[in-house]
CSV table of C-alpha atoms in Angstrom, one decimal:
chain,number,residue,atom,x,y,z
R,1,LEU,CA,66.9,10.8,82.2
R,2,THR,CA,65.2,12.6,79.3
R,3,PRO,CA,66.9,14.2,77.0
R,4,ALA,CA,67.1,18.2,76.8
R,5,ILE,CA,67.6,17.8,73.0
R,6,ASP,CA,66.4,14.8,71.6
R,7,GLN,CA,66.8,13.9,67.7
R,8,LEU,CA,66.8,17.5,66.3
R,9,SER,CA,68.0,17.5,62.7
R,10,ALA,CA,67.5,21.1,60.9
R,11,GLN,CA,69.7,23.4,58.8
R,12,VAL,CA,69.9,27.0,58.6
R,13,HIS,CA,71.2,28.5,55.5
R,14,SER,CA,73.2,31.7,55.7
R,15,GLY,CA,71.3,35.4,55.9
R,16,GLN,CA,68.3,33.2,57.6
R,17,THR,CA,66.5,34.3,60.3
R,18,VAL,CA,65.1,31.3,62.2
R,19,ALA,CA,63.0,32.0,64.9
R,20,VAL,CA,62.7,29.1,67.9
R,21,VAL,CA,59.6,28.8,69.7
R,22,GLY,CA,57.7,26.2,72.2
R,23,PRO,CA,56.4,26.7,75.9
R,24,SER,CA,58.7,26.5,78.4
R,25,GLY,CA,60.9,23.5,79.1
R,26,ALA,CA,60.9,23.0,75.3
R,27,GLY,CA,64.8,22.7,75.0
R,28,LYS,CA,65.2,26.5,73.4
R,29,THR,CA,67.7,28.0,75.7
R,30,THR,CA,69.2,25.1,75.8
R,31,LEU,CA,69.7,24.5,71.5
R,32,PHE,CA,71.5,28.1,72.4
R,33,ASP,CA,73.6,26.8,74.7
R,34,LEU,CA,75.0,23.8,72.7
R,35,LEU,CA,75.9,26.4,69.8
R,36,MET,CA,78.3,28.2,72.1
R,37,ARG,CA,79.6,25.2,73.5
R,38,PHE,CA,78.6,25.6,76.9
R,39,HIS,CA,77.9,21.8,76.8
R,40,ASP,CA,78.5,19.6,74.0
R,41,PRO,CA,75.9,16.7,72.8
R,42,GLN,CA,76.2,13.5,73.5
R,43,SER,CA,75.6,12.3,70.4
R,44,GLY,CA,74.6,14.3,67.4
R,45,ARG,CA,77.0,17.4,66.1
R,46,ILE,CA,76.3,21.0,64.8
R,47,VAL,CA,77.8,22.2,62.1
R,48,LEU,CA,79.1,25.6,61.0
R,49,ASP,CA,80.3,26.3,57.5
R,50,GLY,CA,81.2,22.9,57.0
R,51,VAL,CA,83.2,22.3,60.1
R,52,PRO,CA,81.8,20.5,63.3
R,53,ILE,CA,81.9,22.7,66.1
R,54,ASP,CA,83.8,21.0,68.2
R,55,GLN,CA,87.2,20.4,66.3
R,56,MET,CA,86.7,24.8,66.0
R,57,ASP,CA,88.8,26.6,68.4
R,58,LEU,CA,86.4,28.0,71.0
R,59,GLN,CA,87.3,31.5,70.7
R,60,ALA,CA,87.0,31.5,67.6
R,61,LEU,CA,83.5,30.0,67.1
R,62,ARG,CA,82.6,32.1,69.7
R,63,GLN,CA,84.1,35.2,68.2
R,64,ARG,CA,81.6,34.3,65.2
R,65,MET,CA,78.4,34.6,67.3
R,66,ALA,CA,77.1,37.3,69.5
R,67,ILE,CA,74.4,36.6,71.9
R,68,VAL,CA,71.9,39.6,73.4
R,69,PRO,CA,70.3,37.4,76.0
R,70,GLN,CA,66.9,38.0,78.2
R,71,GLU,CA,69.1,39.7,81.1
R,72,PRO,CA,71.9,41.6,79.0
R,73,VAL,CA,74.9,41.6,81.3
R,74,ILE,CA,76.3,44.8,82.0
R,75,PHE,CA,79.7,45.4,83.8
R,76,SER,CA,81.2,47.5,86.3
R,77,GLY,CA,82.8,50.2,84.0
R,78,THR,CA,81.8,53.0,81.3
R,79,VAL,CA,79.5,53.0,78.8
R,80,LEU,CA,82.2,53.1,76.4
R,81,GLU,CA,83.9,50.0,78.0
R,82,ASN,CA,80.9,48.1,78.1
R,83,ILE,CA,79.7,48.5,74.3
R,84,ARG,CA,83.4,47.9,73.6
R,85,TYR,CA,83.7,44.7,74.9
R,86,GLY,CA,82.5,43.5,71.9
R,87,ARG,CA,85.4,44.4,70.3
R,88,PRO,CA,87.7,45.8,72.5
R,89,GLU,CA,90.0,47.2,69.3
R,90,ALA,CA,86.8,49.8,68.4
R,91,THR,CA,87.4,53.2,68.0
R,92,PRO,CA,85.5,55.6,69.9
R,93,ALA,CA,83.7,56.4,66.5
R,94,GLU,CA,83.0,52.9,66.2
R,95,VAL,CA,81.5,52.6,69.2
R,96,GLU,CA,79.2,55.9,68.8
R,97,ALA,CA,77.9,54.7,65.5
R,98,ALA,CA,77.1,51.3,67.0
R,99,ALA,CA,75.2,53.0,69.8
R,100,ASP,CA,73.3,55.2,67.2
R,101,ALA,CA,72.3,51.9,65.5
R,102,ALA,CA,70.9,50.1,68.4
R,103,TYR,CA,69.1,53.1,69.5
R,104,ALA,CA,71.1,54.6,72.5
R,105,LEU,CA,72.4,57.1,71.2
R,106,GLY,CA,70.3,59.3,72.7
R,107,PHE,CA,70.1,58.5,76.3
R,108,ILE,CA,73.8,57.9,76.3
R,109,ARG,CA,73.8,61.8,75.6
R,110,GLU,CA,72.0,62.5,78.5
R,111,LEU,CA,74.0,60.5,80.7
R,112,PRO,CA,76.2,62.4,83.5
R,113,GLN,CA,79.6,61.8,81.6
R,114,GLY,CA,78.0,60.9,77.9
R,115,PHE,CA,80.3,57.8,77.1
R,116,ASP,CA,82.2,58.0,80.1
R,117,THR,CA,79.5,57.7,82.7
R,118,ASP,CA,80.2,54.7,84.6
R,119,LEU,CA,77.2,52.6,85.3
R,120,GLY,CA,77.8,50.9,88.4
R,121,ASP,CA,77.5,47.3,89.7
R,122,ARG,CA,75.3,45.3,86.4
R,123,GLY,CA,74.3,48.8,85.0
R,124,VAL,CA,71.9,50.1,88.1
R,125,ARG,CA,71.9,53.6,86.5
R,126,LEU,CA,70.0,51.9,83.4
R,127,SER,CA,66.4,51.2,83.2
R,128,GLY,CA,66.0,47.3,81.7
R,129,GLY,CA,65.3,49.0,77.8
R,130,GLN,CA,68.6,50.8,78.1
R,131,ARG,CA,70.5,47.7,79.2
R,132,GLN,CA,69.2,45.5,76.4
R,133,ARG,CA,70.2,48.5,73.9
R,134,ILE,CA,73.9,48.8,75.2
R,135,ALA,CA,74.2,45.0,75.0
R,136,ILE,CA,72.6,45.6,71.0
R,137,ALA,CA,75.4,48.4,70.3
R,138,ARG,CA,77.8,45.4,71.9
R,139,ALA,CA,76.6,42.8,69.3
R,140,ILE,CA,76.2,45.4,66.6
R,141,LEU,CA,80.2,46.3,67.3
R,142,LYS,CA,80.9,43.2,67.4
R,143,ASN,CA,79.6,42.7,64.0
R,144,PRO,CA,79.7,38.6,63.8
R,145,PRO,CA,78.4,36.5,61.2
R,146,LEU,CA,75.7,34.7,63.5
R,147,LEU,CA,73.3,36.6,65.9
R,148,LEU,CA,72.0,34.8,68.8
R,149,LEU,CA,68.9,36.4,70.2
R,150,ASP,CA,67.1,35.7,73.2
R,151,GLU,CA,64.3,38.2,73.3
R,152,ALA,CA,63.7,39.5,76.4
R,153,THR,CA,61.2,42.6,75.6
R,154,SER,CA,58.8,40.6,77.4
R,155,ALA,CA,59.5,42.7,81.1
R,156,LEU,CA,59.6,46.1,79.1
R,157,ASP,CA,56.9,48.8,79.0
R,158,ALA,CA,55.4,49.4,75.7
R,159,GLN,CA,57.9,52.6,74.6
R,160,SER,CA,61.1,50.8,75.5
R,161,GLU,CA,60.0,47.7,73.6
R,162,GLN,CA,59.6,49.5,70.5
R,163,MET,CA,63.0,50.9,70.9
R,164,VAL,CA,64.6,47.6,71.6
R,165,GLN,CA,62.5,45.7,68.7
R,166,ALA,CA,64.0,48.6,66.7
R,167,ALA,CA,67.2,48.1,67.6
R,168,LEU,CA,67.1,44.4,67.1
R,169,GLU,CA,65.7,44.2,63.5
R,170,LYS,CA,68.8,47.0,62.6
R,171,ALA,CA,71.3,44.1,64.0
R,172,MET,CA,69.5,41.4,62.5
R,173,VAL,CA,70.0,42.8,58.8
R,174,GLY,CA,72.9,41.5,56.8
R,175,ARG,CA,73.7,38.2,59.2
R,176,THR,CA,72.0,34.6,60.0
R,177,THR,CA,69.8,35.2,62.8
R,178,LEU,CA,68.5,32.0,65.4
R,179,VAL,CA,66.0,34.3,67.9
R,180,ILE,CA,64.1,33.0,70.5
R,181,ALA,CA,60.9,34.4,70.3
R,182,HIS,CA,58.2,35.1,73.1
R,183,ARG,CA,56.4,37.5,71.1
R,184,LEU,CA,54.1,36.9,67.8
R,185,ALA,CA,55.4,39.9,66.0
R,186,THR,CA,59.0,38.4,65.8
R,187,VAL,CA,57.8,35.4,65.0
R,188,GLN,CA,55.9,36.8,61.9
R,189,ARG,CA,58.3,38.1,60.3
R,190,ALA,CA,61.3,35.0,60.8
R,191,ASP,CA,61.9,33.3,57.3
R,192,VAL,CA,61.7,29.8,59.3
R,193,ILE,CA,59.7,29.1,62.8
R,194,TRP,CA,61.0,25.9,64.5
R,195,VAL,CA,58.5,25.1,67.0
R,196,LEU,CA,60.3,22.6,70.3
R,197,GLU,CA,58.3,20.4,72.3
R,198,ARG,CA,59.9,18.3,74.8
R,199,GLY,CA,63.5,18.9,73.4
R,200,ARG,CA,62.1,17.7,70.0
R,201,LEU,CA,61.5,19.7,66.6
R,202,ILE,CA,58.0,18.8,66.0
R,203,GLU,CA,57.0,21.2,63.3
R,204,GLN,CA,58.8,23.9,61.2
R,205,GLY,CA,57.9,26.5,58.5
R,206,SER,CA,56.5,29.9,57.8
R,207,HIS,CA,53.9,31.6,60.2
R,208,ALA,CA,51.2,31.1,57.7
R,209,GLU,CA,52.3,27.4,56.7
R,210,LEU,CA,52.0,26.4,60.2
R,211,GLN,CA,49.1,28.8,61.1
R,212,ALA,CA,47.2,26.5,58.5
R,213,LYS,CA,48.5,23.3,59.8
R,214,GLY,CA,46.8,23.5,63.2
R,215,GLY,CA,49.3,22.3,65.6
R,216,LEU,CA,51.0,23.1,68.4
R,217,TYR,CA,52.0,26.5,66.9
R,218,ALA,CA,48.6,27.3,65.6
R,219,SER,CA,47.4,27.0,69.4
R,220,LEU,CA,50.5,29.2,70.9
R,221,ALA,CA,49.4,31.9,68.2
R,222,ALA,CA,46.2,31.6,69.6
R,223,LEU,CA,46.5,32.0,72.9
R,224,GLN,CA,48.9,35.0,72.7
R,225,PHE,CA,46.3,36.9,70.0
R,226,ASN,CA,43.8,36.2,72.7
R,227,ALA,CA,45.9,37.6,75.2
R,228,SER,CA,46.6,40.6,73.9
R,229,LYS,CA,43.5,41.5,73.0
């Protein structure tokens, strides 16, 4: 059996934004699953603030993180309930401030009952970009020290993508962020880029450093530049 993650050794400093890139099947999502402890590694360990995460209370660990996945989970319930899921005791004013920060306030106010509008099963009443911004508002309201972003702008139209990107950037301010990045614009703004291939960390550095190396990152970047022309 081939390990999904193999001999990966790296460090993330507080407040850094780390972009994780690589071809499909490189182990990017597995890395997030390990951080959230959906699985535990068979060897090695992950340490958060000096404490191995397998020694932390699971709820306490997950309270320190918020994830915005590719397919955001929207529950059958109101807008208020969906955003407040990140912090159930939050006041309506705090929920509204989080929605505003996620560039969601405009479309929420246009819904039939505003924050009291029932979103239906899996948020069927919302567009993809609107669902993403509800998920980002939830993360902002939770206000965790660690933010995990599985960037999900690739299926959105240009206007929605711009709004979601702006909301993500606001959510990243003042916290440590790991982002599985599909768009080069996001990668270029990261403090450090990790390039994974077949579960191994084969390159790391800034956009300029990795471009100059002429390795896998440079070829992935060139492919995307050509595709966007």
